[in-house]
Short mmCIF file of C-alpha atoms in Angstrom, two decimals:
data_model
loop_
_atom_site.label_atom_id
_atom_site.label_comp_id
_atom_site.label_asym_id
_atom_site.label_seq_id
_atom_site.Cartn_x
_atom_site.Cartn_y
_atom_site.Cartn_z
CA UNK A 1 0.00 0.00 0.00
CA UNK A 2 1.14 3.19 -0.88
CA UNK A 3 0.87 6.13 1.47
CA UNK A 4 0.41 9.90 1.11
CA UNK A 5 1.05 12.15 4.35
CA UNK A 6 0.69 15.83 3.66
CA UNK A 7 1.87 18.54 5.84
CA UNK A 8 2.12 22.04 3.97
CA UNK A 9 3.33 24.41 6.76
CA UNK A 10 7.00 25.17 8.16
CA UNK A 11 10.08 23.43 9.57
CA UNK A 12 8.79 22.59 12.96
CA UNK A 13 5.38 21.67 11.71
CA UNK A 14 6.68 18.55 9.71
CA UNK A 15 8.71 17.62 12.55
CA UNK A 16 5.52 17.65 14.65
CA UNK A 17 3.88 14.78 12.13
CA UNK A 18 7.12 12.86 12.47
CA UNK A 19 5.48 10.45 15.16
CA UNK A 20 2.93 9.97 12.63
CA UNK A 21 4.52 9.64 10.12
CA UNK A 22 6.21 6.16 11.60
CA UNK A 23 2.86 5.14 12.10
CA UNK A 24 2.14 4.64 8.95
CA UNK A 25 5.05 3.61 7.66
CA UNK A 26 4.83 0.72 9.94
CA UNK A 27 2.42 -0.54 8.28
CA UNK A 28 2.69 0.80 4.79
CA UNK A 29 4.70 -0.38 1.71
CA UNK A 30 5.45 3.35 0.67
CA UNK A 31 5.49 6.53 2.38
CA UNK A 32 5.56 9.97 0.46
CA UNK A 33 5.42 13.22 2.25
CA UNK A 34 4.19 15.96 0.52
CA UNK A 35 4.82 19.58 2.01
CA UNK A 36 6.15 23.03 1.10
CA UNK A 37 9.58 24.26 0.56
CA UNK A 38 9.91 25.42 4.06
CA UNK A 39 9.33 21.69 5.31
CA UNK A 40 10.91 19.62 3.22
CA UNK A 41 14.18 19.98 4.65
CA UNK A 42 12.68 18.55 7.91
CA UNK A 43 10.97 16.01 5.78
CA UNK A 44 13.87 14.67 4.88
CA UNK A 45 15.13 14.11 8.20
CA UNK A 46 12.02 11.89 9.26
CA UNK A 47 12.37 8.26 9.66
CA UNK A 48 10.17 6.30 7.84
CA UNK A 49 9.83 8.98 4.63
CA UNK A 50 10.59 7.50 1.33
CA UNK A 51 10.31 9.91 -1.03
CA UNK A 52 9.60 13.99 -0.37
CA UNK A 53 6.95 15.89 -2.67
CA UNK A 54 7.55 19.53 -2.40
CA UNK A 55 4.50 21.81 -3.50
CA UNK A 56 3.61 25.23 -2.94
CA UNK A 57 -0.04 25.61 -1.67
CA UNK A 58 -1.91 28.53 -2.20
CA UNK A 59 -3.99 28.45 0.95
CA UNK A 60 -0.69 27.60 3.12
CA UNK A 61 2.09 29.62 4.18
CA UNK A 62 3.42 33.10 4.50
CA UNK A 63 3.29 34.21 1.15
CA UNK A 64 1.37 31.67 -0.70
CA UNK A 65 1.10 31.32 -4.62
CA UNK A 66 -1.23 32.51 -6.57
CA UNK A 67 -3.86 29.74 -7.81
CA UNK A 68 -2.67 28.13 -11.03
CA UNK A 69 -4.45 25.46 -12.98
CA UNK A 70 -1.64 24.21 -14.51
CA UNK A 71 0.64 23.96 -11.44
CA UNK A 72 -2.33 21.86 -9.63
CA UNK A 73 -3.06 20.11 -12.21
CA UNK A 74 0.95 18.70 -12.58
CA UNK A 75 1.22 18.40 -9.19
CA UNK A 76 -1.94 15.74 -9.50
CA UNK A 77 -0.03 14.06 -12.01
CA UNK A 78 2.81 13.51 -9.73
CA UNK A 79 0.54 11.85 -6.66
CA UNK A 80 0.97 8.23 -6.84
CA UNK A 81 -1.20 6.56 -3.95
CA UNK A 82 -3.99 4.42 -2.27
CA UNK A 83 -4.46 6.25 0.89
CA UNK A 84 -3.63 10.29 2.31
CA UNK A 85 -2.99 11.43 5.77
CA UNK A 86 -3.73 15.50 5.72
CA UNK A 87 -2.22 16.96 8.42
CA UNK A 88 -2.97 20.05 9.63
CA UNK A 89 -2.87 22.29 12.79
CA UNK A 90 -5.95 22.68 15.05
CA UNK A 91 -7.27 26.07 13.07
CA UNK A 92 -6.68 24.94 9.57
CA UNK A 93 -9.01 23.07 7.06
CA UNK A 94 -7.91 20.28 4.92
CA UNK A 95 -10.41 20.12 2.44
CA UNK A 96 -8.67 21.90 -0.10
CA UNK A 97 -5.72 19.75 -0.18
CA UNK A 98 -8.52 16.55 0.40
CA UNK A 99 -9.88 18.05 -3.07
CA UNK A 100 -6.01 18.10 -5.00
CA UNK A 101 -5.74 14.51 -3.87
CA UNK A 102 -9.01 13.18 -5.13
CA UNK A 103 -7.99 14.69 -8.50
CA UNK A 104 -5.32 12.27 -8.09
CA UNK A 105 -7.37 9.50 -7.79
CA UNK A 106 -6.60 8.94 -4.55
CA UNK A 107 -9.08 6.28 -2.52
CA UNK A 108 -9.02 6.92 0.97
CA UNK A 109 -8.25 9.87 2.40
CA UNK A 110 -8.49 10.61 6.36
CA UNK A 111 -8.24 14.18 8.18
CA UNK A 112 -9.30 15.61 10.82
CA UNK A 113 -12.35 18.45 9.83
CA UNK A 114 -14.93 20.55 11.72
CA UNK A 115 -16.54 21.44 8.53
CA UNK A 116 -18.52 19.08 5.97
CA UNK A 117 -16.38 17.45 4.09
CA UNK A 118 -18.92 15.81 1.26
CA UNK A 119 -17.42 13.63 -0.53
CA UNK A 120 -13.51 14.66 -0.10
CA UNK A 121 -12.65 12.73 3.17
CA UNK A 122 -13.30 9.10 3.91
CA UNK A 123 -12.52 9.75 7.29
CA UNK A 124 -13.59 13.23 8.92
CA UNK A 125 -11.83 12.72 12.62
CA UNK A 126 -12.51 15.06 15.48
CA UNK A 127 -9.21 15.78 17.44
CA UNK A 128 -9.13 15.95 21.35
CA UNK A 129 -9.77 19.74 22.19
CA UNK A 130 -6.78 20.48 23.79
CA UNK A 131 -4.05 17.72 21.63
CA UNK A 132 -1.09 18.85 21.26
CA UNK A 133 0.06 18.85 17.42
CA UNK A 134 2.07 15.98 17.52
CA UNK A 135 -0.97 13.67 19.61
CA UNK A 136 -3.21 14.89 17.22
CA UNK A 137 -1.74 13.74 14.13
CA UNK A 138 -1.13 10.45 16.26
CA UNK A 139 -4.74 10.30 16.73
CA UNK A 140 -5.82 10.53 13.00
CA UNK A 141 -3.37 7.97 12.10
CA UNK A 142 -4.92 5.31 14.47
CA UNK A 143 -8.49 6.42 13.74
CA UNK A 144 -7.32 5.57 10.29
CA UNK A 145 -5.73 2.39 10.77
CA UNK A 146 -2.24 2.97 11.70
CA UNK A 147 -1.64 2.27 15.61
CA UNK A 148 1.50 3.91 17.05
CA UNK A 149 4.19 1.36 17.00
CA UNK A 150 6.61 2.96 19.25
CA UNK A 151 7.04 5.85 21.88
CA UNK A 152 5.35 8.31 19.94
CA UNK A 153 8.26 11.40 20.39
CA UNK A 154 9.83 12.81 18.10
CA UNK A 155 12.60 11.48 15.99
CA UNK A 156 15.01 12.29 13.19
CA UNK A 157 18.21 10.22 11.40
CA UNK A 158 20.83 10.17 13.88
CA UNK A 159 22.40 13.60 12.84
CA UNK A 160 26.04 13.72 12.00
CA UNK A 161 29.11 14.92 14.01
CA UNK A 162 28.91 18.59 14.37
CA UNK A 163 32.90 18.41 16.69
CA UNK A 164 34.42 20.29 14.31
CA UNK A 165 31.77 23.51 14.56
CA UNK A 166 31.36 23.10 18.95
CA UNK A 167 34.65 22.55 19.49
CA UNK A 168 35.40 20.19 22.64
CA UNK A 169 33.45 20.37 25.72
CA UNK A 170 30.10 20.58 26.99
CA UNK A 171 27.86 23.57 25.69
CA UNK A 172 24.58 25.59 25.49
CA UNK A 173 22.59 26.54 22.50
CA UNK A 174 21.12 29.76 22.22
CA UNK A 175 18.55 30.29 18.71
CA UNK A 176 17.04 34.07 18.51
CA UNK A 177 15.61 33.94 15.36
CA UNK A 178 12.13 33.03 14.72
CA UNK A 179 9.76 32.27 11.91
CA UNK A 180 7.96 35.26 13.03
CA UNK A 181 8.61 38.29 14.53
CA UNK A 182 5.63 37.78 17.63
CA UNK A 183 7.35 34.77 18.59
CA UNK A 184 11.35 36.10 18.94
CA UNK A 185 12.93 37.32 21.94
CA UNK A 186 14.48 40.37 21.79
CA UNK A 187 17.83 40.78 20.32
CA UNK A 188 19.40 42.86 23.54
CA UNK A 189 17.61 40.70 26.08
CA UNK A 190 19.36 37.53 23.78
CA UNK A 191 22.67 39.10 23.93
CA UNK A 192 22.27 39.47 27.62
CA UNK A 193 21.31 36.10 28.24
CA UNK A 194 24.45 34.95 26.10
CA UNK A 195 26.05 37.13 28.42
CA UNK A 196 25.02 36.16 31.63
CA UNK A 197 25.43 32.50 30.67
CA UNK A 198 28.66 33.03 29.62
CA UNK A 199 29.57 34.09 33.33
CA UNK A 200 27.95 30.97 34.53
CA UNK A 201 30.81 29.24 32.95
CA UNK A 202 29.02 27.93 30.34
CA UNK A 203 29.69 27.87 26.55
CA UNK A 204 27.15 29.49 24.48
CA UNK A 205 26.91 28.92 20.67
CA UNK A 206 24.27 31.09 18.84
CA UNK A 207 22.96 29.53 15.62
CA UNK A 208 20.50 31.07 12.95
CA UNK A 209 20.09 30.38 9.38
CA UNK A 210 21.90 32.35 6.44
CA UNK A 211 19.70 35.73 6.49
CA UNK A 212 20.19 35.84 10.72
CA UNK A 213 23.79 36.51 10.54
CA UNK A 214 23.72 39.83 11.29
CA UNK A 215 21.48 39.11 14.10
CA UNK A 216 23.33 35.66 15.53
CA UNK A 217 26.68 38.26 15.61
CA UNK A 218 25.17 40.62 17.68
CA UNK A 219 23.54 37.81 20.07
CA UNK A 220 27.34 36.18 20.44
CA UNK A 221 29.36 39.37 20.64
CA UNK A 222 32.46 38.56 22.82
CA UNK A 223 30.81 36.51 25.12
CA UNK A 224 29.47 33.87 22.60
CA UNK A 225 30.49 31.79 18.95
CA UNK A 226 28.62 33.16 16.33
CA UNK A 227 27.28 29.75 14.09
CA UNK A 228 25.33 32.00 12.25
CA UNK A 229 24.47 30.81 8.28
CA UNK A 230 26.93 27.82 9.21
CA UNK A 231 24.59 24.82 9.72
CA UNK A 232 21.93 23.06 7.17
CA UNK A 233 19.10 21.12 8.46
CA UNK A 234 21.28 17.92 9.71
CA UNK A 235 23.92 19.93 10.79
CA UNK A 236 21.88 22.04 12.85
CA UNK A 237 20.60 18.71 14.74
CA UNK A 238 24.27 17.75 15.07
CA UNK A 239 24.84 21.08 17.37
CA UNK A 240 21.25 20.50 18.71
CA UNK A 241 21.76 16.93 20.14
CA UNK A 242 25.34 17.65 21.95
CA UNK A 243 23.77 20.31 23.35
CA UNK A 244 23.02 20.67 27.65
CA UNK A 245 20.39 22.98 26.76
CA UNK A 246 19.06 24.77 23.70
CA UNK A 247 16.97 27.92 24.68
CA UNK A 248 14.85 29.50 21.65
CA UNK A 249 11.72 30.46 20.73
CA UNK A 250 8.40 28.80 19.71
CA UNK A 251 10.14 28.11 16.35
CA UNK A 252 11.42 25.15 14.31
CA UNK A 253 14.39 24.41 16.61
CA UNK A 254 12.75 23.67 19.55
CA UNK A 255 11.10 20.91 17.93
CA UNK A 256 13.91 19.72 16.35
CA UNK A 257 15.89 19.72 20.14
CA UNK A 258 13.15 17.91 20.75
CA UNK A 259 13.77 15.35 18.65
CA UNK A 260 17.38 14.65 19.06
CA UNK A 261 16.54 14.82 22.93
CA UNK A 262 18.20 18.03 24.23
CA UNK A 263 16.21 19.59 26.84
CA UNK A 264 14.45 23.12 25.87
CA UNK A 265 13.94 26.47 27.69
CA UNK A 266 11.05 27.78 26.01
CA UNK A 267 10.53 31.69 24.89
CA UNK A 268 6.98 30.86 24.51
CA UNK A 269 5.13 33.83 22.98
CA UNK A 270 1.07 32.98 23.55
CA UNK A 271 0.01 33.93 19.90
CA UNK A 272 -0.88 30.13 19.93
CA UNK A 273 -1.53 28.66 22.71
CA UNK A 274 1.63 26.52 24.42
CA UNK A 275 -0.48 23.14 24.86
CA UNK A 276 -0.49 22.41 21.50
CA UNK A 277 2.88 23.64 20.40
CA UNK A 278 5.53 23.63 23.54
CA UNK A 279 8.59 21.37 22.79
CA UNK A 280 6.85 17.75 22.85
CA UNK A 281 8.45 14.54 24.88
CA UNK A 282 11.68 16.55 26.42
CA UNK A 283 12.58 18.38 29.62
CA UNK A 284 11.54 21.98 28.96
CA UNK A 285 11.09 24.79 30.74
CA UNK A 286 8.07 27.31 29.79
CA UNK A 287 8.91 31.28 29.54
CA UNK A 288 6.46 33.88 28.88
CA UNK A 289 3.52 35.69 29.71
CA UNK A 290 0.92 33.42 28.81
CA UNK A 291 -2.35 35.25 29.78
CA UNK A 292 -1.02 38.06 27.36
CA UNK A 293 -3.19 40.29 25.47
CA UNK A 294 -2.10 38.97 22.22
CA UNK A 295 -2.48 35.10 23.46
CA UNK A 296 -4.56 33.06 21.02
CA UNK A 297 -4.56 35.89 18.44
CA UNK A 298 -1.96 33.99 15.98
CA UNK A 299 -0.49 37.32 15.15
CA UNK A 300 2.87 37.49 13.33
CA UNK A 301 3.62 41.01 14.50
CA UNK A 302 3.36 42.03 17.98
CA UNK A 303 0.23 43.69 18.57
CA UNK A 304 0.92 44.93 21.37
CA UNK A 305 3.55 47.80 22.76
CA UNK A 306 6.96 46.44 23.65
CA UNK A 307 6.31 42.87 23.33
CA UNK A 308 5.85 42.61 26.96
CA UNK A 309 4.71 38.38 26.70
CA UNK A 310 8.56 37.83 26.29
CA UNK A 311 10.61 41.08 27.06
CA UNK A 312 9.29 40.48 30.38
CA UNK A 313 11.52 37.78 30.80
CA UNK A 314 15.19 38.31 32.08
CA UNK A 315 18.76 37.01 30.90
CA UNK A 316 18.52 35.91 34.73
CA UNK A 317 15.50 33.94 34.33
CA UNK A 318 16.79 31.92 30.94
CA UNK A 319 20.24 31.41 33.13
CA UNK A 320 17.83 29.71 36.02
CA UNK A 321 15.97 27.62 33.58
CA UNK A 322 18.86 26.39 31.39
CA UNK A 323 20.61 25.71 35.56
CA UNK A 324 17.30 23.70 36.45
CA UNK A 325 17.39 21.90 33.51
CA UNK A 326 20.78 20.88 33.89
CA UNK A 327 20.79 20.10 37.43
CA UNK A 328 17.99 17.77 37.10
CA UNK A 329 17.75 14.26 36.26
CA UNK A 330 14.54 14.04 34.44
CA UNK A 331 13.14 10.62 32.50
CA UNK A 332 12.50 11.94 29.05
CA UNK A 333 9.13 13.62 28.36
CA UNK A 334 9.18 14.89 32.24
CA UNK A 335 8.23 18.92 32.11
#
């Protein structure tokens, strides 16, 4: 049997289906994921994935396409299988990709919907009101046949060494970037953390993708080592998993600590709510105002005046977290 599991959001997002994803590749002959640009990098990294569709969707992402016949129309050429997983987070509909897919003569097709799905889904689910992501794809793919067949957390390919970018000795990661600007800390109150970590005795390497370099330099300073623009997707798990503690944002690295099994401290801005989408089967501790103005409003820019859900919180308070999760022993998935 050959499987289709879609996930059309970010980084972090695909990670989140990973769990599901070896679901149903227990139990399936072929598993394609089929996702944006943004994910299939993390895609990629998923046990269980044999091949990686990438596809623009033009009810998905930040800037999303403009609708094109021709472009959904070869994209249905290229679906080859029996049965679809559509995964999507708690707010989001997957009827129009349950619609692509049925172009592609696709039989069965399970999702979880709140809205009529007519003909489109063979399998409208209801998800637990409070699931996190990563349950609630775990749900759908036992409601549609494909019982979890291990612990359930999150997993990637063992990553390779990343020695010869940390240098020897134990270390802490600090990540200030963020998908969106609601959900980053800001860059002084990074730098200070970096900082005040840094006269803990700890090492602190600052990471960030190519366009955050001028931002990871000005987290490190003196005080830190700038990885800035330095690490791809595997090599960025690599740092991640020799790591005491990686402290970041509600962003794709947390998730993907998560699933090399480095603890998390947790910038958690409330734009969506921290049940669903806090680091998943680690250690982690939780940081932000959570009853803030903006929670639940999914905003990508602040809405409110000096992003006080997460400049409230202190170098001094990451320092304590990152201390508490070092000092103790917790069984994995503890919080």
């Amino acid at each position: 049997m050959k499987v289709l599991v879609t996930r059309l959001d970010s980084f972090g997002d695909v990670l989140l289906a990973g769990p599901a994803v070896r679901a149903v590749a227990a139990r399936a002959d072929h598993v394609t994921m089929l996702c944006g640009s943004r994910g299939a990098p993390a895609a990629r990294l998923l046990p269980g994935v044999d091949e990686v569709l990438v596809w623009e969707a033009p009810w998905g992402g930040f800037a999303p396409p403009d609708v094109s016949r021709e472009d959904i129309d070869a994209l249905v050429n290229r679906i080859d299988a029996d049965a679809a997983l559509v995964l999507t987070s708690f707010h989001q509909s997957p009827l129009p990709t349950a619609l692509v897919l049925r172009l592609a003569g696709v039989r069965y097709i399970a999702a979880d919907s709140v809205d009529y799905p007519g003909s489109l889904l063979d399998l409208r689910h209801r998800r637990a009101p409070h699931a996190h992501e990563a349950e609630a794809a775990l749900d759908l793919a036992e409601a549609a046949g494909f019982p979890r067949p291990d612990d359930g957390r999150l997993r990637v390919h063992p990553p390779p060494s990343a020695a010869a970018l940390t240098g020897p000795g134990p270390y802490v990661v600090l990540h200030p970037g963020a998908s969106v600007p609601a959900r980053a800390w800001s860059p002084e109150r990074a730098a200070e953390a970096v900082r005040e970590l840094a006269a803990a005795g700890h090492r602190v390497l600052v990471t960030g993708g190519p366009g955050e370099r001028d931002l990871t330099a000005h987290v490190a300073g003196r005080h830190g080592t700038d990885l800035g623009g330095r690490t791809d997707a595997p090599g960025l798990a690599g740092v991640l998993a020799g790591a005491r503690a990686v402290v970041t944002g509600n962003t794709a690295p947390a998730h993907l600590a998560a699933a090399v099994g480095t603890p998390v401290v947790s910038l958690f801005a409330p734009v969506v709510p921290a049940e669903r989408w806090r680091p998943y089967g680690v250690p982690y501790v939780l940081l932000g105002d959570q009853d803030a103005p903006c929670a639940g409003s999914r905003a990508r820019d602040c809405p409110v005046p000096e992003h006080p859900c997460l400049d409230t919180v202190t170098a001094t308070d990451v320092a304590a977290a990152v201390e508490k999760l070092m000092a103790v022993e917790h069984p994995m998935g503890e919080t």
